[in-house]
Amino acid sequence: MLPKAKNEWTVEEAAHLVRRAGFGGSPDQIARIHAMGREAAVDSLLDPDEPQDAIPLPSWYNPARLAEEQRERLEEMRESRTEGRSMTAAERERAQRMARQEAQRTARQRLMTASAWWFDRMMRTRAPLREKMVLFLHDHFATSSQKVRQPALMMRQNELLREYALGDFRKLTHEIVRDPAMMLYLDTQTSKKGKPNENFAREVMELFTLGEGNYTEKDIKEAARAFTGYTVNRFNGKVSHVKFQWDSGSKTVLGKTGKFDGDQVVDILFEQQAAAEYLPSKLWMFFVEDEPPKAVVEELAEGFRASGFQLKPLLREIFLSRAFYDSTVIRNQIKSPIQFLVQMCKELEVPDLPGGYEQLAQRELGQVLFVPPNVAGWDWGRAWINTNTLLSRYNIAGVITQGAVDAPGTEGGGENMMDQMAEGGGPGMKVVARLVGRNMRDWKGPDYEKLAPRELRKDPEKLVGSLIARFFQSDPGDKQRGAFVDYAKSKQGVVFTNHEVAELCHLMMSTPRYQLC
Amino acid sequence: MKTRREFLRSTMLGASSVWTVPLFVERTFADLHAGAKDLATQAVTGKDDTILVVLQLAGGNDGLNTVVPFEDDAYHKARPQIGKKGKDLIRLADGIGLNNSMPTLGRMFKEGDLAVVQGVGYPNPNRSHFVSTSVWETADPQARSNTGWIGRYFDNACPGSDPTVGISLNKTQPESFGAMRNPGVCLSSPELYRWIHGGGEKAQAEQFFESLNSPDAAVDGASIAEPSVGKVGGVAGESNLAFLERVAMDARVSSKKILEIASKHRSKVQYDGTPIARSLNMVSRMIAGRMPTRVYYVSHGGFDTHNRQANSHDRLLGQLDGALKSFFADLKAQGNADRVTVMTFSEFGRRVGQNASQGTDHGQASCLFVAGAPVKGGIYGEHPSLTDLDRGDLKFNVDFRSVYATVLEDWLRTKSQPVLKADYSKLGFMG
């Protein structure tokens, strides 16, 4: 066990837990967590009182309805085949193209609602650690809808990750091996006896369980043979193991020999010491710091193995460790784009974003839910930040705080900016941009009467102090504080309207410091 | 237009007596003084100097179906379904044909403006996309280096230069730009590459913004002599905050200039609507605007063709060809064709044999292109044998660092040894 932190703690430490083990919160939410004491606060995150089905799934994601749809589509295909006989080749091709386009349009819309649903869930959930773990697992078992192209399967995987987010990691890995979205993503379904596809076996070892350097090319080739014969029905996502396409011969993987199938290979992987260390080390990087100390990883690995690869005790050990609350750890993590967006909304106490805007913003900042860049997931930490994404963060903060909605260059309610953000976003993004432009006008934005009561505006020092507590939850230093106060004073004239407060909030967020959590 | 150089001179010099200047700024500042004495510093970022465009084919391009050994029986035997026939190719040399989705490159080859480098790779290849991409971008076959080869070029050969010495047309920074001091800048849409603030008192807001986005006195700077850390370079021991402050300053300083140029220069040549065409169009506008940029980086993705490769691979090559066609025509119209060389790369080639899904799996050696008017066209390196294989993969005969060495020495005109940490024989495709 790692050395534990004592139960007494500061509000700043509570805010740190709320940010890292979730997506941050309002000052009230942080105060509530702080009042619980450290142990109870961590337990409340690990045992959320919100069941997995508490938040209704997107309306189209309904197994009965999807099955009905499949039947209809089969029927349509049969009909069109009959009709097709009386058509010319050109007519037939045109009909097929239209059907394809229609299907693509539906898929695109569904994926957007799936993505909006998950983002909304992160904002609303009373089980923030579970959602943060789903995000971690989505990165760990990265699967992109760009290749899978079936929103229902992406949603199904998302629900699977949620089911195991605080559960049994070994079991989850077994499930992922036969998860239809993952299989389509890594082309497992075409891996057959005699012609095994090595890709899947490689990623299972390199990215899912052991990490690079803990296996040989030979292990991959042999394991690839074990993973043959799994097929997925593209139409309904049904997975089966086809015996005659499976290589039933003897294989040697990591020193063990037998007529293994995929499940048995996964079990062998979990017998390796590397499997006990790999995930704890990644979790430490995700929740704590960029470079996990060797001793920490060894400690965590011991507990992880002893518990049979259970995530909950592992997370408990992390969030109760003294190291997690070290002063070098607090406020020294660069927010991921999702963290940046959700945390900002929580700090501004806005319940939602203008419909579709979260998608444009994700694209701009380099992290689109359901579309990780490749099977290794996103690069985290400093890789989120470059001159481009930093300016984009500042400008998105301008839109969400409403500190810059009518800035020069964004005439027309910011639609121009939306169009430019959508530029290069592929099919559908222009449509989203127009939609966002409309939604933006109806969106209420933050309630500055509540965030910065009129009374408070009379005293710039106090106003700034209150907003700093809200957005930074720690002291940003005299120079920064002084600049904010000076700005507030410069705005404190005859009127100090909500717009001036919005500008001040925007300025606070347009700083390097605000990018840290 | 304030360059970082001017910014540092005017702001930091005035402030240095009051603030404890973070070390990285101080060192850069020292470089500036050295640079002022030695005009060579200015020359490297000169507005008329040579320009390299690095074009990444992400996902592992199948070199065998790009530059095809169409008379080799072993090729057709290994690829019964996806193999290309001679009649479907643009003939480059005896037995070697270019994928016919690339008519522009075919024409450039005939005109002597395209170098095809064959059998490029590195020892002990790694078939992981990520590791192998790191190898190429860091020029380190162990993939252990924290800086990229282009970043090291900036650090070594362009001291004190403006952050726009390198521009990546990506939302994220490529590993090859990882540098100790100056990693260049990234931008995807120049119109949004600025701080947008509301309210009437814009100048006043910007003043506060600038002050809040200047290196902070309270932050510990780290010594630039330390090795760098992390995937994207940066200074060891530097806190994330110090890192963010550095990026913030670069963003602020480069934004005005880029915005001005992007609004001024439009292309007369038509470009396709593909992302790669849009990126190259942006590059041409920056060049037309006489940015001091030496290296541009653009990316063209989708080459991970495990499954039914034939159509998608041809389409990707066609998009590349179409984009390059407009780009080179545009440069010619601007009168900048002689200043620009394009070099492609991909993390690895594919297996010789097709897989059961009519795709190809991760392999080793592959070909790459170096294109442009300054290039001495032709075929470089040997087409690797299709029968003498390394576990089903082509063996490389040109170390990729030889390609870098050629570009660095004969095009960017700098010593390659400090960048590549060793000497590599040059290939002669640069004039």
mmCIF file of C-alpha atoms in Angstrom, chain A residues 24 84 93 108 115 131 145 177 195 197 388 415 508:
data_model
loop_
_atom_site.group_PDB
_atom_site.id
_atom_site.type_symbol
_atom_site.label_atom_id
_atom_site.label_comp_id
_atom_site.label_asym_id
_atom_site.label_seq_id
_atom_site.Cartn_x
_atom_site.Cartn_y
_atom_site.Cartn_z
ATOM 1 C CA GLY A 24 -14.503 19.775 -11.342
ATOM 2 C CA GLY A 84 -33.664 -3.546 -59.541
ATOM 3 C CA GLU A 93 -26.635 2.598 -59.331
ATOM 4 C CA ARG A 108 -24.018 10.740 -38.788
ATOM 5 C CA SER A 115 -21.634 12.078 -28.552
ATOM 6 C CA GLU A 131 -17.669 8.837 -16.286
ATOM 7 C CA SER A 145 -16.518 5.602 -35.197
ATOM 8 C CA VAL A 177 -11.914 -8.906 -27.444
ATOM 9 C CA LYS A 195 -4.145 -16.005 -42.928
ATOM 10 C CA ASN A 197 -4.417 -10.712 -39.167
ATOM 11 C CA ASN A 388 -3.229 26.793 -32.088
ATOM 12 C CA GLU A 415 -21.770 32.287 -37.085
ATOM 13 C CA MET A 508 -9.282 34.912 -16.380
#
